[in-house]
Amino acid sequence: DGSLDEAAVKRLARRQIDAGVHFLSPCGTTGEAPTLNHREKLGVVELVLEEAKGRVPVLAGAGGYDTREVVELARDMERVGAQGVLSVTPYYNKPTPEGLYQHFKAIAESIGIPVVLYNVPTRTSINLDVRTTLRLSEIPNIAGIKAPGDLAQMSEIIAGAREDFIVLSGEDPL
């Protein structure tokens, strides 16, 4: 009926935890987030946190193309207890590298929990380039990036970023 199936959210979180995932990322861009309003996104994250019970960190999706709206969502995700946020590059409006830097910097400076950048150019039509990623990696609570399967780009990020900067791949073969 279009309402949030709370039991299913908890069941899916439990299934992933039992399967041995290292963290959960509710409200990511490939999942349910595009169809949820702000309140529903917070509800999903609260349900996942309740089910996780600290067994795995919860990296809540907080992305979009309106920086002010994303900052508000990231603050709310922190307030409900998420241990970090996953934030996708702004889609549709194709910001410049400096625009991307300022967008993610504003998010990181608005919260005290880690931010993981999400670069998925096949979905957003914008690539978070190596130079901009390396600049962002200097911001203390920008903890890493979920990057596309471009091994050369990922290798340059690994070589140039601080030692504890995490590079994740969303590509199953990698």
Short mmCIF file of N, CA and C in Angstrom, two decimals:
data_model
loop_
_atom_site.label_atom_id
_atom_site.label_comp_id
_atom_site.label_asym_id
_atom_site.label_seq_id
_atom_site.Cartn_x
_atom_site.Cartn_y
_atom_site.Cartn_z
N ASP A 1 0.82 -1.22 0.00
CA ASP A 1 0.00 0.00 0.00
C ASP A 1 0.85 1.27 0.00
N GLY A 2 2.15 1.14 -0.16
CA GLY A 2 3.03 2.30 -0.20
C GLY A 2 3.59 2.71 1.15
N SER A 3 3.13 2.07 2.21
CA SER A 3 3.65 2.43 3.54
C SER A 3 4.93 1.63 3.82
N LEU A 4 5.67 2.11 4.79
CA LEU A 4 6.92 1.47 5.17
C LEU A 4 6.65 0.13 5.85
N ASP A 5 7.23 -0.93 5.32
CA ASP A 5 7.09 -2.27 5.89
C ASP A 5 8.20 -2.45 6.93
N GLU A 6 7.90 -2.06 8.15
CA GLU A 6 8.90 -2.06 9.21
C GLU A 6 9.46 -3.44 9.49
N ALA A 7 8.60 -4.44 9.50
CA ALA A 7 9.07 -5.81 9.77
C ALA A 7 10.04 -6.27 8.69
N ALA A 8 9.76 -5.93 7.44
CA ALA A 8 10.64 -6.33 6.34
C ALA A 8 11.98 -5.62 6.43
N VAL A 9 11.98 -4.34 6.81
CA VAL A 9 13.24 -3.60 6.95
C VAL A 9 14.12 -4.30 7.99
N LYS A 10 13.54 -4.62 9.12
CA LYS A 10 14.30 -5.27 10.18
C LYS A 10 14.76 -6.67 9.77
N ARG A 11 13.89 -7.39 9.07
CA ARG A 11 14.23 -8.74 8.61
C ARG A 11 15.41 -8.68 7.62
N LEU A 12 15.39 -7.71 6.70
CA LEU A 12 16.47 -7.58 5.73
C LEU A 12 17.78 -7.18 6.42
N ALA A 13 17.71 -6.29 7.38
CA ALA A 13 18.91 -5.90 8.12
C ALA A 13 19.49 -7.10 8.86
N ARG A 14 18.64 -7.84 9.53
CA ARG A 14 19.09 -9.02 10.27
C ARG A 14 19.73 -10.05 9.33
N ARG A 15 19.12 -10.25 8.17
CA ARG A 15 19.64 -11.20 7.19
C ARG A 15 21.06 -10.81 6.75
N GLN A 16 21.27 -9.52 6.49
CA GLN A 16 22.58 -9.06 6.07
C GLN A 16 23.62 -9.21 7.18
N ILE A 17 23.22 -8.87 8.39
CA ILE A 17 24.14 -9.02 9.54
C ILE A 17 24.51 -10.48 9.73
N ASP A 18 23.52 -11.35 9.69
CA ASP A 18 23.76 -12.78 9.85
C ASP A 18 24.66 -13.34 8.74
N ALA A 19 24.62 -12.71 7.57
CA ALA A 19 25.45 -13.16 6.44
C ALA A 19 26.88 -12.65 6.54
N GLY A 20 27.16 -11.76 7.51
CA GLY A 20 28.52 -11.35 7.75
C GLY A 20 28.96 -10.04 7.12
N VAL A 21 28.01 -9.15 6.77
CA VAL A 21 28.42 -7.87 6.21
C VAL A 21 29.23 -7.08 7.23
N HIS A 22 30.03 -6.15 6.73
CA HIS A 22 30.86 -5.33 7.61
C HIS A 22 30.15 -4.06 8.07
N PHE A 23 29.14 -3.64 7.33
CA PHE A 23 28.32 -2.49 7.71
C PHE A 23 27.04 -2.53 6.89
N LEU A 24 26.06 -1.78 7.33
CA LEU A 24 24.80 -1.64 6.59
C LEU A 24 24.67 -0.22 6.08
N SER A 25 24.08 -0.07 4.90
CA SER A 25 23.91 1.26 4.32
C SER A 25 22.46 1.46 3.87
N PRO A 26 21.57 1.68 4.83
CA PRO A 26 20.17 1.92 4.45
C PRO A 26 20.02 3.28 3.78
N CYS A 27 19.09 3.34 2.89
CA CYS A 27 18.76 4.57 2.14
C CYS A 27 19.85 4.98 1.17
N GLY A 28 20.58 3.99 0.67
CA GLY A 28 21.53 4.27 -0.40
C GLY A 28 20.78 4.54 -1.70
N THR A 29 21.49 5.03 -2.68
CA THR A 29 20.82 5.49 -3.90
C THR A 29 20.28 4.36 -4.76
N THR A 30 20.88 3.18 -4.69
CA THR A 30 20.42 2.07 -5.52
C THR A 30 19.21 1.39 -4.89
N GLY A 31 18.97 1.66 -3.64
CA GLY A 31 17.87 1.01 -2.94
C GLY A 31 16.62 1.86 -2.92
N GLU A 32 16.07 1.97 -1.76
CA GLU A 32 14.75 2.55 -1.57
C GLU A 32 14.72 4.07 -1.48
N ALA A 33 15.84 4.71 -1.25
CA ALA A 33 15.86 6.13 -0.92
C ALA A 33 15.13 7.05 -1.90
N PRO A 34 15.24 6.84 -3.22
CA PRO A 34 14.57 7.78 -4.12
C PRO A 34 13.05 7.83 -3.97
N THR A 35 12.48 6.83 -3.36
CA THR A 35 11.02 6.80 -3.21
C THR A 35 10.55 7.17 -1.81
N LEU A 36 11.49 7.54 -0.94
CA LEU A 36 11.14 7.86 0.44
C LEU A 36 11.26 9.35 0.70
N ASN A 37 10.38 9.87 1.56
CA ASN A 37 10.54 11.26 1.98
C ASN A 37 11.51 11.30 3.17
N HIS A 38 11.82 12.51 3.61
CA HIS A 38 12.80 12.72 4.68
C HIS A 38 12.44 11.92 5.93
N ARG A 39 11.21 12.00 6.37
CA ARG A 39 10.76 11.30 7.58
C ARG A 39 10.89 9.79 7.42
N GLU A 40 10.52 9.28 6.24
CA GLU A 40 10.61 7.84 6.00
C GLU A 40 12.07 7.36 5.98
N LYS A 41 12.97 8.16 5.42
CA LYS A 41 14.38 7.79 5.42
C LYS A 41 14.90 7.65 6.84
N LEU A 42 14.54 8.62 7.68
CA LEU A 42 14.96 8.54 9.08
C LEU A 42 14.36 7.30 9.75
N GLY A 43 13.11 6.99 9.43
CA GLY A 43 12.46 5.82 10.00
C GLY A 43 13.17 4.53 9.62
N VAL A 44 13.56 4.42 8.35
CA VAL A 44 14.29 3.23 7.90
C VAL A 44 15.61 3.11 8.67
N VAL A 45 16.33 4.20 8.78
CA VAL A 45 17.62 4.16 9.47
C VAL A 45 17.42 3.80 10.94
N GLU A 46 16.41 4.35 11.58
CA GLU A 46 16.14 4.00 12.98
C GLU A 46 15.83 2.52 13.13
N LEU A 47 15.07 1.94 12.20
CA LEU A 47 14.76 0.51 12.25
C LEU A 47 16.02 -0.33 12.08
N VAL A 48 16.88 0.07 11.15
CA VAL A 48 18.12 -0.67 10.91
C VAL A 48 19.04 -0.57 12.12
N LEU A 49 19.14 0.61 12.71
CA LEU A 49 19.94 0.78 13.92
C LEU A 49 19.41 -0.10 15.05
N GLU A 50 18.11 -0.14 15.19
CA GLU A 50 17.48 -0.97 16.23
C GLU A 50 17.81 -2.44 16.02
N GLU A 51 17.78 -2.88 14.77
CA GLU A 51 18.08 -4.29 14.47
C GLU A 51 19.58 -4.57 14.60
N ALA A 52 20.41 -3.63 14.19
CA ALA A 52 21.86 -3.85 14.24
C ALA A 52 22.38 -3.95 15.67
N LYS A 53 21.79 -3.20 16.57
CA LYS A 53 22.18 -3.25 17.99
C LYS A 53 23.69 -3.14 18.18
N GLY A 54 24.35 -2.33 17.35
CA GLY A 54 25.78 -2.13 17.49
C GLY A 54 26.65 -3.24 16.94
N ARG A 55 26.04 -4.29 16.38
CA ARG A 55 26.85 -5.40 15.85
C ARG A 55 27.64 -5.00 14.61
N VAL A 56 27.08 -4.11 13.81
CA VAL A 56 27.77 -3.55 12.65
C VAL A 56 27.44 -2.07 12.59
N PRO A 57 28.35 -1.27 12.04
CA PRO A 57 28.04 0.16 11.89
C PRO A 57 26.95 0.37 10.84
N VAL A 58 26.23 1.47 10.98
CA VAL A 58 25.21 1.84 10.02
C VAL A 58 25.66 3.12 9.34
N LEU A 59 25.88 3.02 8.04
CA LEU A 59 26.31 4.11 7.19
C LEU A 59 25.10 4.54 6.38
N ALA A 60 24.40 5.55 6.87
CA ALA A 60 23.12 5.95 6.29
C ALA A 60 23.31 6.76 5.01
N GLY A 61 22.49 6.47 4.02
CA GLY A 61 22.50 7.25 2.79
C GLY A 61 22.00 8.67 3.06
N ALA A 62 22.78 9.66 2.65
CA ALA A 62 22.39 11.07 2.77
C ALA A 62 23.00 11.80 1.58
N GLY A 63 22.31 11.73 0.47
CA GLY A 63 22.83 12.35 -0.74
C GLY A 63 21.74 13.05 -1.51
N GLY A 64 22.15 13.80 -2.50
CA GLY A 64 21.23 14.52 -3.35
C GLY A 64 21.92 15.68 -4.02
N TYR A 65 21.17 16.46 -4.74
CA TYR A 65 21.79 17.58 -5.46
C TYR A 65 21.56 18.93 -4.81
N ASP A 66 20.79 18.98 -3.76
CA ASP A 66 20.56 20.22 -3.02
C ASP A 66 21.40 20.17 -1.74
N THR A 67 22.50 20.91 -1.71
CA THR A 67 23.44 20.84 -0.59
C THR A 67 22.74 21.10 0.74
N ARG A 68 21.89 22.13 0.80
CA ARG A 68 21.22 22.44 2.07
C ARG A 68 20.34 21.28 2.53
N GLU A 69 19.65 20.66 1.61
CA GLU A 69 18.78 19.53 1.96
C GLU A 69 19.62 18.34 2.43
N VAL A 70 20.74 18.09 1.77
CA VAL A 70 21.61 16.97 2.16
C VAL A 70 22.23 17.23 3.53
N VAL A 71 22.64 18.45 3.79
CA VAL A 71 23.19 18.81 5.11
C VAL A 71 22.14 18.53 6.19
N GLU A 72 20.91 18.94 5.95
CA GLU A 72 19.84 18.70 6.93
C GLU A 72 19.62 17.21 7.15
N LEU A 73 19.61 16.44 6.06
CA LEU A 73 19.42 14.99 6.18
C LEU A 73 20.60 14.35 6.92
N ALA A 74 21.82 14.76 6.60
CA ALA A 74 23.00 14.20 7.27
C ALA A 74 22.96 14.50 8.77
N ARG A 75 22.57 15.72 9.12
CA ARG A 75 22.45 16.07 10.55
C ARG A 75 21.41 15.19 11.24
N ASP A 76 20.30 14.96 10.56
CA ASP A 76 19.26 14.12 11.15
C ASP A 76 19.71 12.67 11.26
N MET A 77 20.47 12.19 10.29
CA MET A 77 20.99 10.82 10.36
C MET A 77 21.94 10.68 11.55
N GLU A 78 22.76 11.69 11.77
CA GLU A 78 23.65 11.67 12.94
C GLU A 78 22.82 11.70 14.22
N ARG A 79 21.80 12.54 14.25
CA ARG A 79 20.97 12.68 15.45
C ARG A 79 20.28 11.36 15.83
N VAL A 80 19.83 10.58 14.83
CA VAL A 80 19.15 9.32 15.16
C VAL A 80 20.12 8.19 15.49
N GLY A 81 21.44 8.42 15.27
CA GLY A 81 22.41 7.42 15.72
C GLY A 81 23.25 6.76 14.65
N ALA A 82 23.11 7.16 13.39
CA ALA A 82 23.95 6.56 12.35
C ALA A 82 25.42 6.82 12.68
N GLN A 83 26.25 5.84 12.38
CA GLN A 83 27.68 5.97 12.66
C GLN A 83 28.43 6.68 11.55
N GLY A 84 27.78 6.91 10.42
CA GLY A 84 28.38 7.61 9.29
C GLY A 84 27.32 7.81 8.22
N VAL A 85 27.69 8.57 7.19
CA VAL A 85 26.78 8.75 6.05
C VAL A 85 27.52 8.45 4.75
N LEU A 86 26.77 7.95 3.80
CA LEU A 86 27.22 7.70 2.44
C LEU A 86 26.52 8.75 1.59
N SER A 87 27.29 9.58 0.91
CA SER A 87 26.70 10.70 0.17
C SER A 87 27.12 10.67 -1.29
N VAL A 88 26.14 10.53 -2.15
CA VAL A 88 26.36 10.44 -3.60
C VAL A 88 26.65 11.81 -4.18
N THR A 89 27.40 11.81 -5.28
CA THR A 89 27.65 13.06 -5.99
C THR A 89 26.31 13.64 -6.45
N PRO A 90 26.21 14.98 -6.43
CA PRO A 90 24.97 15.61 -6.89
C PRO A 90 24.69 15.21 -8.34
N TYR A 91 23.51 14.70 -8.58
CA TYR A 91 23.14 14.24 -9.90
C TYR A 91 22.36 15.32 -10.63
N TYR A 92 22.21 15.16 -11.88
CA TYR A 92 21.43 15.99 -12.77
C TYR A 92 22.06 17.33 -13.09
N ASN A 93 22.49 18.12 -12.10
CA ASN A 93 22.96 19.47 -12.41
C ASN A 93 24.45 19.56 -12.74
N LYS A 94 25.17 18.46 -12.70
CA LYS A 94 26.56 18.35 -13.13
C LYS A 94 27.46 19.48 -12.61
N PRO A 95 27.73 19.52 -11.32
CA PRO A 95 28.58 20.58 -10.77
C PRO A 95 30.02 20.45 -11.24
N THR A 96 30.74 21.55 -11.14
CA THR A 96 32.17 21.57 -11.46
C THR A 96 32.93 20.84 -10.35
N PRO A 97 34.22 20.54 -10.58
CA PRO A 97 35.01 19.96 -9.49
C PRO A 97 34.98 20.82 -8.23
N GLU A 98 35.07 22.14 -8.38
CA GLU A 98 35.01 23.01 -7.21
C GLU A 98 33.64 22.94 -6.56
N GLY A 99 32.59 22.85 -7.37
CA GLY A 99 31.24 22.71 -6.82
C GLY A 99 31.09 21.42 -6.03
N LEU A 100 31.67 20.33 -6.53
CA LEU A 100 31.64 19.06 -5.81
C LEU A 100 32.40 19.19 -4.49
N TYR A 101 33.56 19.82 -4.55
CA TYR A 101 34.35 20.00 -3.33
C TYR A 101 33.55 20.77 -2.28
N GLN A 102 32.95 21.87 -2.68
CA GLN A 102 32.20 22.70 -1.73
C GLN A 102 30.97 21.97 -1.19
N HIS A 103 30.32 21.18 -2.04
CA HIS A 103 29.15 20.39 -1.61
C HIS A 103 29.54 19.41 -0.51
N PHE A 104 30.55 18.60 -0.76
CA PHE A 104 30.95 17.59 0.22
C PHE A 104 31.60 18.21 1.45
N LYS A 105 32.31 19.29 1.27
CA LYS A 105 32.91 20.00 2.42
C LYS A 105 31.81 20.50 3.35
N ALA A 106 30.74 21.06 2.78
CA ALA A 106 29.62 21.55 3.60
C ALA A 106 28.97 20.41 4.38
N ILE A 107 28.82 19.27 3.76
CA ILE A 107 28.23 18.11 4.46
C ILE A 107 29.14 17.69 5.61
N ALA A 108 30.43 17.51 5.30
CA ALA A 108 31.38 17.05 6.32
C ALA A 108 31.47 18.02 7.49
N GLU A 109 31.44 19.31 7.20
CA GLU A 109 31.56 20.30 8.27
C GLU A 109 30.29 20.43 9.10
N SER A 110 29.20 19.89 8.62
CA SER A 110 27.93 20.02 9.35
C SER A 110 27.69 18.90 10.35
N ILE A 111 28.50 17.84 10.28
CA ILE A 111 28.30 16.69 11.16
C ILE A 111 29.64 16.25 11.76
N GLY A 112 29.54 15.45 12.81
CA GLY A 112 30.73 14.94 13.47
C GLY A 112 31.05 13.50 13.15
N ILE A 113 30.19 12.84 12.38
CA ILE A 113 30.40 11.44 12.04
C ILE A 113 31.08 11.35 10.67
N PRO A 114 31.67 10.19 10.36
CA PRO A 114 32.35 10.03 9.08
C PRO A 114 31.41 10.16 7.87
N VAL A 115 31.99 10.69 6.81
CA VAL A 115 31.31 10.79 5.52
C VAL A 115 32.07 9.91 4.54
N VAL A 116 31.34 9.07 3.82
CA VAL A 116 31.92 8.31 2.72
C VAL A 116 31.32 8.88 1.44
N LEU A 117 32.19 9.32 0.55
CA LEU A 117 31.78 9.86 -0.74
C LEU A 117 31.29 8.70 -1.61
N TYR A 118 30.32 8.97 -2.45
CA TYR A 118 29.84 7.92 -3.35
C TYR A 118 29.91 8.45 -4.77
N ASN A 119 30.83 7.89 -5.54
CA ASN A 119 31.06 8.31 -6.91
C ASN A 119 30.53 7.23 -7.85
N VAL A 120 29.44 7.50 -8.51
CA VAL A 120 28.84 6.54 -9.42
C VAL A 120 28.43 7.26 -10.71
N PRO A 121 29.42 7.60 -11.54
CA PRO A 121 29.14 8.41 -12.73
C PRO A 121 28.15 7.79 -13.71
N THR A 122 28.05 6.48 -13.74
CA THR A 122 27.08 5.87 -14.66
C THR A 122 25.64 6.21 -14.27
N ARG A 123 25.41 6.56 -13.02
CA ARG A 123 24.07 6.92 -12.54
C ARG A 123 23.87 8.44 -12.44
N THR A 124 24.95 9.17 -12.15
CA THR A 124 24.81 10.61 -11.86
C THR A 124 25.27 11.50 -13.00
N SER A 125 25.96 10.95 -13.98
CA SER A 125 26.52 11.70 -15.11
C SER A 125 27.60 12.68 -14.68
N ILE A 126 28.20 12.47 -13.52
CA ILE A 126 29.30 13.31 -13.06
C ILE A 126 30.33 12.42 -12.36
N ASN A 127 31.60 12.63 -12.67
CA ASN A 127 32.66 11.85 -12.05
C ASN A 127 33.38 12.71 -11.02
N LEU A 128 33.52 12.19 -9.83
CA LEU A 128 34.31 12.84 -8.79
C LEU A 128 35.77 12.49 -9.08
N ASP A 129 36.48 13.41 -9.72
CA ASP A 129 37.82 13.10 -10.22
C ASP A 129 38.82 12.91 -9.08
N VAL A 130 39.98 12.38 -9.45
CA VAL A 130 41.01 12.05 -8.47
C VAL A 130 41.46 13.29 -7.71
N ARG A 131 41.74 14.37 -8.41
CA ARG A 131 42.24 15.59 -7.75
C ARG A 131 41.26 16.10 -6.70
N THR A 132 39.98 16.13 -7.04
CA THR A 132 38.96 16.61 -6.10
C THR A 132 38.82 15.64 -4.94
N THR A 133 38.85 14.35 -5.24
CA THR A 133 38.77 13.35 -4.17
C THR A 133 39.93 13.49 -3.20
N LEU A 134 41.12 13.72 -3.72
CA LEU A 134 42.29 13.87 -2.85
C LEU A 134 42.17 15.13 -1.99
N ARG A 135 41.65 16.21 -2.54
CA ARG A 135 41.40 17.42 -1.74
C ARG A 135 40.42 17.10 -0.62
N LEU A 136 39.34 16.40 -0.97
CA LEU A 136 38.33 16.05 0.03
C LEU A 136 38.88 15.11 1.08
N SER A 137 39.82 14.25 0.70
CA SER A 137 40.38 13.29 1.66
C SER A 137 41.17 13.98 2.77
N GLU A 138 41.49 15.25 2.58
CA GLU A 138 42.20 16.01 3.61
C GLU A 138 41.27 16.49 4.72
N ILE A 139 39.96 16.44 4.47
CA ILE A 139 38.98 16.83 5.49
C ILE A 139 38.87 15.66 6.47
N PRO A 140 39.13 15.89 7.75
CA PRO A 140 39.27 14.78 8.70
C PRO A 140 38.13 13.77 8.74
N ASN A 141 36.88 14.20 8.67
CA ASN A 141 35.81 13.20 8.80
C ASN A 141 35.31 12.69 7.46
N ILE A 142 35.96 13.05 6.36
CA ILE A 142 35.68 12.35 5.10
C ILE A 142 36.56 11.12 5.12
N ALA A 143 35.92 9.99 5.38
CA ALA A 143 36.63 8.76 5.71
C ALA A 143 36.99 7.90 4.51
N GLY A 144 36.32 8.11 3.38
CA GLY A 144 36.59 7.26 2.24
C GLY A 144 35.67 7.55 1.08
N ILE A 145 35.74 6.67 0.09
CA ILE A 145 34.94 6.80 -1.11
C ILE A 145 34.49 5.43 -1.58
N LYS A 146 33.26 5.37 -1.99
CA LYS A 146 32.77 4.19 -2.72
C LYS A 146 32.89 4.59 -4.18
N ALA A 147 33.79 3.93 -4.88
CA ALA A 147 34.18 4.36 -6.20
C ALA A 147 33.71 3.38 -7.28
N PRO A 148 33.68 3.90 -8.52
CA PRO A 148 33.32 3.01 -9.62
C PRO A 148 34.45 2.02 -9.88
N GLY A 149 34.25 1.13 -10.79
CA GLY A 149 35.22 0.09 -11.08
C GLY A 149 36.39 0.53 -11.92
N ASP A 150 36.70 1.81 -11.97
CA ASP A 150 37.84 2.31 -12.72
C ASP A 150 39.10 2.07 -11.88
N LEU A 151 39.80 1.01 -12.19
CA LEU A 151 40.96 0.62 -11.38
C LEU A 151 42.05 1.67 -11.39
N ALA A 152 42.26 2.34 -12.49
CA ALA A 152 43.29 3.38 -12.55
C ALA A 152 42.93 4.52 -11.61
N GLN A 153 41.68 4.95 -11.64
CA GLN A 153 41.25 6.04 -10.75
C GLN A 153 41.34 5.61 -9.30
N MET A 154 40.89 4.41 -9.00
CA MET A 154 40.96 3.92 -7.63
C MET A 154 42.41 3.83 -7.15
N SER A 155 43.31 3.37 -8.01
CA SER A 155 44.72 3.25 -7.65
C SER A 155 45.34 4.61 -7.36
N GLU A 156 44.98 5.62 -8.16
CA GLU A 156 45.50 6.97 -7.93
C GLU A 156 45.00 7.53 -6.60
N ILE A 157 43.77 7.23 -6.26
CA ILE A 157 43.21 7.70 -4.98
C ILE A 157 43.94 7.01 -3.83
N ILE A 158 44.12 5.71 -3.93
CA ILE A 158 44.82 4.97 -2.88
C ILE A 158 46.24 5.49 -2.70
N ALA A 159 46.91 5.76 -3.80
CA ALA A 159 48.30 6.23 -3.74
C ALA A 159 48.42 7.64 -3.18
N GLY A 160 47.40 8.49 -3.40
CA GLY A 160 47.53 9.88 -3.03
C GLY A 160 46.83 10.31 -1.76
N ALA A 161 45.89 9.52 -1.29
CA ALA A 161 45.11 9.91 -0.10
C ALA A 161 45.85 9.52 1.17
N ARG A 162 45.36 10.07 2.27
CA ARG A 162 45.97 9.72 3.56
C ARG A 162 45.82 8.21 3.80
N GLU A 163 46.67 7.69 4.65
CA GLU A 163 46.76 6.25 4.84
C GLU A 163 45.45 5.59 5.29
N ASP A 164 44.67 6.28 6.10
CA ASP A 164 43.45 5.67 6.62
C ASP A 164 42.21 5.96 5.77
N PHE A 165 42.38 6.56 4.60
CA PHE A 165 41.27 6.84 3.69
C PHE A 165 40.85 5.54 3.03
N ILE A 166 39.58 5.20 3.15
CA ILE A 166 39.06 3.91 2.68
C ILE A 166 38.56 4.04 1.24
N VAL A 167 38.91 3.06 0.41
CA VAL A 167 38.39 3.01 -0.95
C VAL A 167 37.60 1.71 -1.09
N LEU A 168 36.31 1.88 -1.32
CA LEU A 168 35.41 0.74 -1.50
C LEU A 168 35.01 0.63 -2.96
N SER A 169 34.75 -0.57 -3.42
CA SER A 169 34.25 -0.75 -4.77
C SER A 169 32.84 -1.30 -4.71
N GLY A 170 31.97 -0.72 -5.51
CA GLY A 170 30.62 -1.22 -5.62
C GLY A 170 30.47 -2.24 -6.73
N GLU A 171 31.55 -2.55 -7.40
CA GLU A 171 31.53 -3.50 -8.51
C GLU A 171 31.74 -4.91 -7.99
N ASP A 172 30.77 -5.77 -8.17
CA ASP A 172 30.85 -7.13 -7.62
C ASP A 172 32.12 -7.88 -8.05
N PRO A 173 32.55 -7.81 -9.30
CA PRO A 173 33.76 -8.55 -9.68
C PRO A 173 35.03 -8.08 -8.98
N LEU A 174 35.01 -6.84 -8.46
CA LEU A 174 36.19 -6.32 -7.80
C LEU A 174 36.14 -6.54 -6.30
#
